[in-house]
Tab-separated table of C-alpha atoms and ligand atoms in Angstrom:
chain	number	residue	atom	x	y	z
A	1	MET	CA	-23.948	-23.910	-5.086
A	2	SER	CA	-24.354	-27.223	-3.248
A	3	ALA	CA	-21.059	-28.615	-1.990
A	4	SER	CA	-22.004	-32.006	-3.411
A	5	LYS	CA	-22.784	-30.790	-6.947
A	6	ARG	CA	-20.377	-31.728	-9.743
A	7	ILE	CA	-19.745	-28.513	-11.546
A	8	GLY	CA	-19.898	-28.350	-15.337
A	9	ILE	CA	-16.780	-26.633	-16.774
A	10	GLY	CA	-16.714	-24.800	-20.102
A	11	VAL	CA	-13.256	-24.309	-21.587
A	12	ILE	CA	-12.873	-21.265	-23.836
A	13	GLY	CA	-9.628	-21.277	-25.822
A	14	LEU	CA	-8.046	-24.570	-26.908
A	15	GLY	CA	-4.497	-23.397	-27.577
A	16	ARG	CA	-1.123	-24.252	-26.106
A	17	VAL	CA	-1.974	-23.941	-22.437
A	18	SER	CA	-5.384	-25.689	-22.578
A	19	PRO	CA	-4.274	-29.370	-22.244
A	20	ALA	CA	-2.829	-28.780	-18.768
A	21	HIS	CA	-6.041	-27.118	-17.618
A	22	VAL	CA	-8.267	-29.778	-19.136
A	23	GLU	CA	-6.186	-32.525	-17.467
A	24	GLY	CA	-6.679	-30.725	-14.171
A	25	TYR	CA	-10.492	-30.766	-14.452
A	26	LEU	CA	-10.514	-34.365	-15.757
A	27	SER	CA	-8.554	-35.396	-12.637
A	28	LEU	CA	-11.496	-34.339	-10.414
A	29	PRO	CA	-14.240	-36.705	-11.532
A	30	ASP	CA	-16.214	-36.484	-8.312
A	31	GLU	CA	-16.276	-32.721	-8.211
A	32	ALA	CA	-16.302	-31.496	-11.807
A	33	PHE	CA	-16.657	-32.500	-15.438
A	34	VAL	CA	-15.849	-30.804	-18.722
A	35	ALA	CA	-19.246	-29.874	-20.102
A	36	ALA	CA	-18.292	-28.060	-23.307
A	37	VAL	CA	-15.327	-26.571	-25.136
A	38	CYS	CA	-14.924	-23.630	-27.483
A	39	ASP	CA	-12.339	-22.228	-29.873
A	40	ILE	CA	-12.820	-19.873	-32.776
A	41	ASP	CA	-10.716	-22.384	-34.759
A	42	ALA	CA	-13.237	-25.004	-35.874
A	43	GLN	CA	-10.571	-27.711	-36.355
A	44	LYS	CA	-9.317	-27.336	-32.769
A	45	THR	CA	-12.877	-27.384	-31.482
A	46	ALA	CA	-13.724	-30.488	-33.442
A	47	ALA	CA	-10.591	-32.342	-32.326
A	48	VAL	CA	-10.956	-31.576	-28.627
A	49	SER	CA	-14.758	-31.995	-28.438
A	50	GLU	CA	-14.395	-35.384	-30.146
A	51	GLU	CA	-11.523	-36.463	-27.896
A	52	LEU	CA	-13.483	-35.510	-24.739
A	53	GLY	CA	-16.875	-36.553	-26.021
A	54	VAL	CA	-18.404	-33.148	-25.206
A	55	GLN	CA	-20.169	-30.431	-27.162
A	56	GLY	CA	-17.908	-27.999	-29.051
A	57	PHE	CA	-18.631	-24.420	-30.088
A	58	THR	CA	-16.785	-21.877	-32.182
A	59	ASP	CA	-18.693	-18.913	-30.613
A	60	TYR	CA	-18.121	-18.539	-26.844
A	61	HIS	CA	-21.629	-16.980	-26.458
A	62	ASP	CA	-23.084	-20.391	-27.377
A	63	LEU	CA	-20.927	-22.114	-24.754
A	64	LEU	CA	-22.036	-19.539	-22.162
A	65	ALA	CA	-25.668	-20.351	-22.984
A	66	HIS	CA	-25.124	-24.132	-22.490
A	67	PRO	CA	-27.230	-25.225	-19.517
A	68	ALA	CA	-24.605	-27.682	-18.184
A	69	VAL	CA	-21.907	-25.002	-17.956
A	70	ASP	CA	-21.662	-23.639	-14.402
A	71	ALA	CA	-18.159	-22.212	-14.635
A	72	VAL	CA	-15.750	-21.247	-17.381
A	73	VAL	CA	-12.009	-21.412	-17.828
A	74	ILE	CA	-10.824	-18.664	-20.156
A	75	LEU	CA	-7.577	-19.367	-22.002
A	76	LEU	CA	-7.497	-16.640	-24.602
A	77	PRO	CA	-5.299	-13.889	-26.023
A	78	HIS	CA	-4.823	-11.158	-23.429
A	79	LEU	CA	-6.817	-8.496	-25.220
A	80	LEU	CA	-9.894	-10.718	-25.149
A	81	HIS	CA	-9.805	-11.397	-21.383
A	82	HIS	CA	-11.845	-8.355	-20.438
A	83	SER	CA	-14.721	-8.814	-22.899
A	84	VAL	CA	-15.004	-12.577	-22.478
A	85	VAL	CA	-14.821	-12.488	-18.678
A	86	GLU	CA	-17.447	-9.750	-18.735
A	87	ALA	CA	-19.737	-11.803	-20.945
A	88	ALA	CA	-19.271	-14.910	-18.773
A	89	VAL	CA	-20.094	-12.999	-15.608
A	90	ALA	CA	-23.127	-11.446	-17.284
A	91	ALA	CA	-24.264	-14.962	-18.176
A	92	GLY	CA	-24.051	-15.893	-14.428
A	93	ARG	CA	-21.075	-18.226	-14.835
A	94	HIS	CA	-18.218	-18.554	-12.356
A	95	VAL	CA	-14.897	-17.649	-14.011
A	96	THR	CA	-11.243	-18.413	-13.859
A	97	VAL	CA	-9.106	-16.726	-16.477
A	98	GLU	CA	-5.424	-17.241	-17.290
A	99	LYS	CA	-3.123	-14.430	-16.263
A	100	PRO	CA	-3.122	-11.494	-16.728
A	101	LEU	CA	-6.667	-10.910	-15.520
A	102	ALA	CA	-6.866	-8.058	-18.072
A	103	VAL	CA	-4.489	-5.660	-19.747
A	104	SER	CA	-5.009	-2.669	-17.390
A	105	GLU	CA	-5.780	-2.126	-13.757
A	106	ARG	CA	-8.932	-0.241	-14.709
A	107	GLN	CA	-10.229	-3.184	-16.732
A	108	CYS	CA	-9.440	-5.542	-13.786
A	109	TRP	CA	-11.516	-3.478	-11.351
A	110	GLU	CA	-14.427	-3.355	-13.824
A	111	LEU	CA	-14.388	-7.159	-13.840
A	112	ILE	CA	-14.146	-7.370	-10.062
A	113	GLU	CA	-17.157	-5.043	-9.669
A	114	ALA	CA	-19.125	-7.054	-12.255
A	115	ALA	CA	-18.381	-10.370	-10.519
A	116	ARG	CA	-19.337	-8.926	-7.129
A	117	ALA	CA	-22.592	-7.575	-8.506
A	118	GLY	CA	-23.325	-10.895	-10.239
A	119	GLY	CA	-22.445	-12.961	-7.158
A	120	VAL	CA	-20.066	-15.264	-9.042
A	121	VAL	CA	-16.539	-16.423	-8.296
A	122	LEU	CA	-13.834	-14.605	-10.241
A	123	SER	CA	-10.401	-16.172	-9.980
A	124	VAL	CA	-7.206	-16.000	-12.019
A	125	SER	CA	-5.343	-19.114	-13.136
A	126	GLU	CA	-2.038	-17.845	-11.695
A	127	ASN	CA	-0.205	-21.136	-11.478
A	128	SER	CA	2.686	-19.649	-9.454
A	129	ARG	CA	0.402	-19.829	-6.420
A	130	PHE	CA	0.433	-23.635	-6.710
A	131	VAL	CA	4.045	-24.419	-7.645
A	132	GLU	CA	5.330	-26.920	-5.072
A	133	SER	CA	8.654	-25.182	-4.465
A	134	TYR	CA	6.976	-21.777	-3.986
A	135	LEU	CA	4.530	-23.276	-1.483
A	136	ARG	CA	7.481	-24.703	0.511
A	137	ILE	CA	9.320	-21.361	0.330
A	138	LYS	CA	6.186	-19.625	1.646
A	139	GLU	CA	6.226	-21.997	4.602
A	140	VAL	CA	9.851	-21.090	5.281
A	141	LEU	CA	8.966	-17.420	5.208
A	142	ASP	CA	5.911	-17.924	7.436
A	143	ALA	CA	8.108	-19.828	9.949
A	144	ASP	CA	10.396	-16.745	9.984
A	145	ARG	CA	13.496	-18.735	9.002
A	146	ILE	CA	14.704	-16.039	6.561
A	147	GLY	CA	14.296	-13.017	8.829
A	148	ASP	CA	14.137	-9.509	7.415
A	149	ILE	CA	14.037	-9.652	3.592
A	150	ARG	CA	17.017	-7.889	2.016
A	151	LEU	CA	16.731	-9.049	-1.590
A	152	VAL	CA	14.336	-11.097	-3.740
A	153	ARG	CA	15.484	-12.151	-7.166
A	154	ALA	CA	13.411	-13.903	-9.840
A	155	PHE	CA	14.410	-14.968	-13.338
A	156	ILE	CA	12.012	-16.284	-15.955
A	157	TYR	CA	13.802	-17.860	-18.881
A	158	GLY	CA	12.986	-19.667	-22.112
A	159	SER	CA	12.538	-19.156	-25.801
A	160	ALA	CA	9.460	-17.385	-27.215
A	161	VAL	CA	11.258	-16.502	-30.448
A	162	ALA	CA	9.457	-19.165	-32.544
A	163	GLU	CA	6.078	-18.323	-31.072
A	164	LEU	CA	6.573	-14.598	-31.668
A	165	ALA	CA	7.415	-15.361	-35.327
A	166	ASP	CA	4.505	-17.752	-35.874
A	167	PRO	CA	2.006	-16.202	-38.340
A	168	ASP	CA	-0.754	-18.436	-36.949
A	169	GLU	CA	-0.446	-16.777	-33.522
A	170	PRO	CA	-0.333	-13.060	-34.373
A	171	TRP	CA	-1.716	-11.912	-30.999
A	172	LYS	CA	1.533	-13.013	-29.323
A	173	HIS	CA	3.664	-10.439	-31.127
A	174	GLU	CA	1.008	-7.731	-31.072
A	175	LYS	CA	0.712	-5.147	-28.264
A	176	TYR	CA	-0.320	-6.800	-24.957
A	177	GLY	CA	0.718	-10.221	-26.292
A	178	PHE	CA	3.591	-12.547	-25.209
A	179	ALA	CA	5.376	-9.687	-23.549
A	180	ALA	CA	8.179	-10.104	-21.030
A	181	VAL	CA	6.510	-7.741	-18.518
A	182	LEU	CA	2.762	-8.306	-18.971
A	183	ASP	CA	2.885	-12.009	-19.756
A	184	ALA	CA	5.903	-13.265	-17.796
A	185	ALA	CA	6.978	-10.885	-15.021
A	186	THR	CA	3.349	-10.745	-13.958
A	187	HIS	CA	3.835	-14.197	-12.413
A	188	PHE	CA	6.354	-12.832	-9.962
A	189	PHE	CA	4.460	-9.602	-9.434
A	190	TYR	CA	1.769	-11.898	-8.100
A	191	VAL	CA	4.337	-13.794	-5.962
A	192	LEU	CA	5.562	-10.500	-4.474
A	193	ARG	CA	1.972	-9.777	-3.382
A	194	TRP	CA	1.539	-13.280	-1.991
A	195	MET	CA	4.782	-13.475	0.016
A	196	PHE	CA	6.276	-10.113	0.787
A	197	GLU	CA	5.602	-6.583	2.052
A	198	PRO	CA	4.021	-4.070	-0.312
A	199	VAL	CA	6.098	-2.633	-3.153
A	200	VAL	CA	6.793	1.093	-2.832
A	201	SER	CA	8.507	1.736	-6.145
A	202	VAL	CA	9.339	0.099	-9.497
A	203	GLN	CA	11.932	0.704	-12.214
A	204	ALA	CA	12.171	-1.164	-15.493
A	205	THR	CA	14.078	-1.524	-18.738
A	206	VAL	CA	13.118	-3.779	-21.668
A	207	ARG	CA	14.634	-5.237	-24.813
A	208	HIS	CA	12.955	-6.014	-28.187
A	209	TRP	CA	15.431	-8.601	-29.333
A	210	SER	CA	13.011	-10.463	-31.691
A	211	ALA	CA	12.013	-7.271	-33.464
A	212	GLU	CA	15.687	-6.452	-33.937
A	213	HIS	CA	16.478	-9.965	-35.228
A	214	GLY	CA	14.063	-10.881	-38.018
A	215	VAL	CA	10.640	-10.770	-36.360
A	216	PRO	CA	9.859	-7.336	-37.710
A	217	ALA	CA	6.186	-7.294	-36.757
A	218	SER	CA	6.883	-7.968	-33.071
A	219	GLU	CA	5.554	-5.128	-30.903
A	220	VAL	CA	6.343	-6.832	-27.570
A	221	GLU	CA	9.467	-6.816	-25.476
A	222	ASP	CA	11.043	-10.229	-25.008
A	223	GLY	CA	13.524	-9.194	-22.352
A	224	ALA	CA	12.983	-7.154	-19.227
A	225	VAL	CA	14.583	-6.217	-15.932
A	226	VAL	CA	12.188	-4.880	-13.332
A	227	THR	CA	13.517	-3.792	-9.974
A	228	GLY	CA	11.983	-2.084	-6.985
A	229	ARG	CA	11.784	-1.695	-3.224
A	230	PHE	CA	9.547	-3.001	-0.484
A	231	THR	CA	8.237	-1.030	2.459
A	232	ASN	CA	10.928	-2.583	4.706
A	233	GLY	CA	13.656	-1.198	2.435
A	234	GLY	CA	14.492	-4.565	0.845
A	235	HIS	CA	14.960	-4.770	-2.908
A	236	PHE	CA	13.603	-7.048	-5.589
A	237	SER	CA	14.745	-7.767	-9.093
A	238	ILE	CA	12.716	-9.671	-11.688
A	239	GLU	CA	14.556	-10.571	-14.874
A	240	VAL	CA	12.913	-12.072	-17.941
A	241	ALA	CA	14.652	-13.476	-21.008
A	242	LEU	CA	12.319	-14.980	-23.577
A	243	ASN	CA	14.936	-14.698	-26.313
A	244	ILE	CA	17.405	-17.385	-25.195
A	245	GLU	CA	17.752	-21.094	-25.926
A	246	VAL	CA	17.203	-22.942	-22.651
A	247	PRO	CA	14.282	-25.093	-21.449
A	248	TRP	CA	11.477	-23.027	-19.907
A	249	GLY	CA	12.166	-22.447	-16.255
A	250	GLU	CA	12.140	-20.058	-13.371
A	251	ARG	CA	14.631	-19.079	-10.696
A	252	PHE	CA	13.521	-17.560	-7.377
A	253	GLU	CA	15.886	-16.480	-4.637
A	254	VAL	CA	15.080	-14.908	-1.274
A	255	TYR	CA	17.875	-13.485	0.875
A	256	GLY	CA	17.275	-12.373	4.440
A	257	ASP	CA	19.254	-11.407	7.553
A	258	ARG	CA	18.834	-14.916	9.031
A	259	GLY	CA	18.683	-17.315	6.095
A	260	SER	CA	18.242	-17.670	2.375
A	261	VAL	CA	16.602	-19.907	-0.201
A	262	VAL	CA	17.681	-20.455	-3.800
A	263	CYS	CA	15.246	-22.189	-6.144
A	264	ASP	CA	15.616	-23.146	-9.801
A	265	GLN	CA	13.125	-25.361	-11.570
A	266	LEU	CA	15.915	-26.967	-13.694
A	267	ALA	CA	18.212	-27.624	-10.733
A	268	ASP	CA	18.616	-30.684	-8.547
A	269	PRO	CA	17.731	-30.064	-5.760
A	270	VAL	CA	15.146	-27.553	-6.863
A	271	VAL	CA	15.356	-25.553	-3.625
A	272	THR	CA	18.421	-25.064	-1.408
A	273	PHE	CA	18.074	-23.522	2.056
A	274	HIS	CA	20.989	-21.752	3.777
A	275	GLN	CA	20.463	-21.003	7.450
A	276	ASP	CA	23.403	-18.691	7.889
A	277	ALA	CA	26.636	-17.514	6.279
A	278	SER	CA	28.501	-20.709	7.234
A	279	ASP	CA	25.825	-23.059	5.798
A	280	VAL	CA	26.620	-24.271	2.274
A	281	GLY	CA	23.002	-25.302	1.981
A	282	SER	CA	20.735	-28.321	2.044
A	283	ALA	CA	17.778	-29.360	-0.099
A	284	LEU	CA	14.437	-28.123	1.136
A	285	PRO	CA	12.403	-31.309	1.649
A	286	GLY	CA	9.133	-31.959	-0.166
A	287	VAL	CA	10.030	-30.639	-3.584
A	288	LYS	CA	10.264	-33.097	-6.454
A	289	VAL	CA	12.778	-32.478	-9.249
A	290	ASP	CA	10.355	-32.172	-12.203
A	291	PRO	CA	11.844	-29.862	-14.814
A	292	LEU	CA	9.281	-30.728	-17.504
A	293	ALA	CA	6.026	-31.046	-15.548
A	294	TRP	CA	6.220	-28.567	-12.664
A	295	ARG	CA	4.105	-25.985	-14.470
A	296	ALA	CA	1.410	-28.435	-15.562
A	297	VAL	CA	1.211	-29.882	-12.036
A	298	SER	CA	0.660	-26.389	-10.645
A	299	MET	CA	-2.094	-25.777	-13.196
A	300	HIS	CA	-3.837	-29.031	-12.106
A	301	ARG	CA	-3.770	-27.712	-8.497
A	302	GLY	CA	-5.167	-24.413	-9.696
A	303	ALA	CA	-8.065	-26.239	-11.306
A	304	ALA	CA	-8.730	-28.056	-8.028
A	305	ASP	CA	-8.720	-24.792	-6.123
A	306	PHE	CA	-11.153	-23.125	-8.496
A	307	VAL	CA	-13.558	-26.077	-8.261
A	308	ARG	CA	-13.291	-25.993	-4.443
A	309	ALA	CA	-14.052	-22.250	-4.447
A	310	VAL	CA	-17.118	-22.635	-6.680
A	311	ARG	CA	-18.527	-25.576	-4.747
A	312	SER	CA	-17.839	-24.197	-1.240
A	313	GLY	CA	-18.534	-20.511	-1.826
A	314	HIS	CA	-15.184	-19.690	-0.202
A	315	ALA	CA	-12.665	-17.362	-1.822
A	316	PRO	CA	-10.247	-18.921	-4.342
A	317	ALA	CA	-6.541	-18.960	-3.385
A	318	VAL	CA	-5.824	-16.495	-6.220
A	319	THR	CA	-8.242	-13.622	-5.762
A	320	ALA	CA	-8.963	-11.222	-8.598
A	321	GLU	CA	-7.808	-8.392	-6.282
A	322	ASP	CA	-4.322	-9.927	-5.876
A	323	ALA	CA	-4.095	-10.609	-9.629
A	324	THR	CA	-5.024	-6.956	-10.179
A	325	TYR	CA	-2.073	-5.918	-8.014
A	326	ALA	CA	0.162	-7.833	-10.491
A	327	VAL	CA	-1.327	-5.913	-13.418
A	328	ARG	CA	-0.796	-2.672	-11.490
A	329	LEU	CA	2.892	-3.446	-11.121
A	330	ALA	CA	3.109	-4.266	-14.827
A	331	GLU	CA	1.596	-0.898	-15.704
A	332	ALA	CA	4.058	0.813	-13.370
A	333	ALA	CA	6.923	-1.018	-15.058
A	334	TYR	CA	5.754	0.150	-18.492
A	335	ARG	CA	5.479	3.699	-17.175
A	336	SER	CA	9.063	3.425	-15.963
A	337	VAL	CA	10.187	2.167	-19.396
A	338	GLN	CA	8.430	5.098	-21.098
A	339	ALA	CA	10.179	7.468	-18.670
A	340	GLY	CA	13.614	6.075	-19.536
A	341	GLY	CA	13.877	3.752	-16.510
A	342	ALA	CA	12.684	6.302	-13.917
A	343	GLU	CA	11.604	5.166	-10.465
A	344	ILE	CA	7.808	4.997	-10.303
A	345	ALA	CA	6.173	5.340	-6.867
A	346	MET	CA	3.354	2.884	-6.151
B	1	NAD	N1	0.560	-19.873	-16.684
B	1	NAD	C1	1.384	-20.208	-17.664
B	1	NAD	O1	2.511	-20.671	-17.468
B	1	NAD	C2	0.913	-19.968	-19.077
B	1	NAD	C3	1.524	-20.582	-20.150
B	1	NAD	C4	1.038	-20.345	-21.445
B	1	NAD	C5	-0.051	-19.494	-21.638
B	1	NAD	N2	-0.627	-18.889	-20.539
B	1	NAD	C6	-1.761	-17.976	-20.716
B	1	NAD	O2	-2.844	-18.666	-21.334
B	1	NAD	C7	-3.574	-17.840	-22.216
B	1	NAD	C8	-3.598	-18.430	-23.622
B	1	NAD	O3	-2.251	-18.615	-24.034
B	1	NAD	P1	-1.900	-19.767	-25.125
B	1	NAD	O4	-0.407	-19.793	-25.159
B	1	NAD	O5	-2.674	-20.995	-24.833
B	1	NAD	O6	-2.428	-19.066	-26.458
B	1	NAD	P2	-2.787	-19.771	-27.825
B	1	NAD	O7	-2.693	-18.714	-28.879
B	1	NAD	O8	-1.988	-21.024	-28.013
B	1	NAD	O9	-4.333	-20.182	-27.634
B	1	NAD	C9	-5.348	-19.252	-27.656
B	1	NAD	C10	-6.551	-19.907	-28.310
B	1	NAD	O10	-7.649	-18.971	-28.293
B	1	NAD	C11	-8.348	-19.139	-29.514
B	1	NAD	N3	-9.177	-17.957	-29.711
B	1	NAD	C12	-8.801	-16.730	-30.151
B	1	NAD	N4	-9.848	-15.929	-30.206
B	1	NAD	C13	-10.913	-16.630	-29.795
B	1	NAD	C14	-12.306	-16.305	-29.609
B	1	NAD	N5	-12.815	-15.072	-29.863
B	1	NAD	N6	-13.123	-17.279	-29.155
B	1	NAD	C15	-12.649	-18.503	-28.903
B	1	NAD	N7	-11.344	-18.864	-29.061
B	1	NAD	C16	-10.503	-17.923	-29.511
B	1	NAD	C17	-7.296	-19.358	-30.554
B	1	NAD	O11	-7.780	-19.943	-31.722
B	1	NAD	C18	-6.308	-20.250	-29.795
B	1	NAD	O12	-6.549	-21.628	-29.968
B	1	NAD	C19	-2.874	-16.440	-22.121
B	1	NAD	O13	-3.529	-15.688	-21.110
B	1	NAD	C20	-1.484	-16.802	-21.636
B	1	NAD	O14	-0.850	-15.753	-20.901
B	1	NAD	C21	-0.182	-19.139	-19.304
């Protein structure tokens, strides 16, 4: 594709996460435009297509056939990711899909092979890759200010209880839905791949709090603790609590033999750096305190990266291969749960 061409974006799925993605593409008027939108819900399609002044479809096949659509952004229930990405690639469209890329590693590799054969970009809208504080922490790691990694801790917190109980969003409480491991921990499985040495083993336990407390149909876990080891012997722990009452946020801590960083999206400062055991810590510069918008801002950056990749022909920052690694860790975590918390070798 010519580097000067404005790319036409088709948005498939107009649910909760879609406004942040649409804002991202609208903020790039010289590089991209929203060409068409689609949701199986005709009311949502009508409202968004009218607001944006673009064509709306209730069948994604029609959107894929639209001549102005060069690339699609897929924001759908997890079980649909595989079939809709497959159809988009078969239609010759570049694709970015919200995490997880698909619900199994096997499905992910099928999509990677299809995208390679079709010569289209396949990226995953993994917003963690673009969160300001995580980019600054990556710089600290790359500058070797932390030293040998001894422990990485992540905590994803918020309340999914109302969403899991909402009869209008049944996919969220069905298998592969809004699950603590597949939906949430996957973010940090990706971050482990991005920042640290390979994972050699995984152990996990989960909790089905909603199902035990009045959301009887819920098949997904809303709490999880996933731990494991890196090749250097360091440990990681990823905790997820989607059954608590606190604003949505994430905590991310990296402890090494020469320094440490502690990050919390609800804290001020967001990131504190400690250079040794005597240092009570100082704010890491360049990170804005933005407890409500940090996720949306990262999604806007993700949109810009996808557009850059499509126009330049260079790889996106979040490759489908790295997103597949995250799904692989999620599958290993579920295997550990099934085996009563046993250590699963990677
Ligand atoms: N990165 C993040 O922080 C973040 C946050 C929220 C959601 N997500 C991801 O975004 C994706 C969507 O989540 P959501 O919360 O927006 O879900 P949602 O249920 O709010 O929206 C999904 C939309 O898809 C539509 N849909 C269902 N089947 C369809 C079909 N066959 N064709 C067209 N439209 C169809 C539904 O009508 C709905 O509007 C998921 O992959 C989720 O993991 C990511």
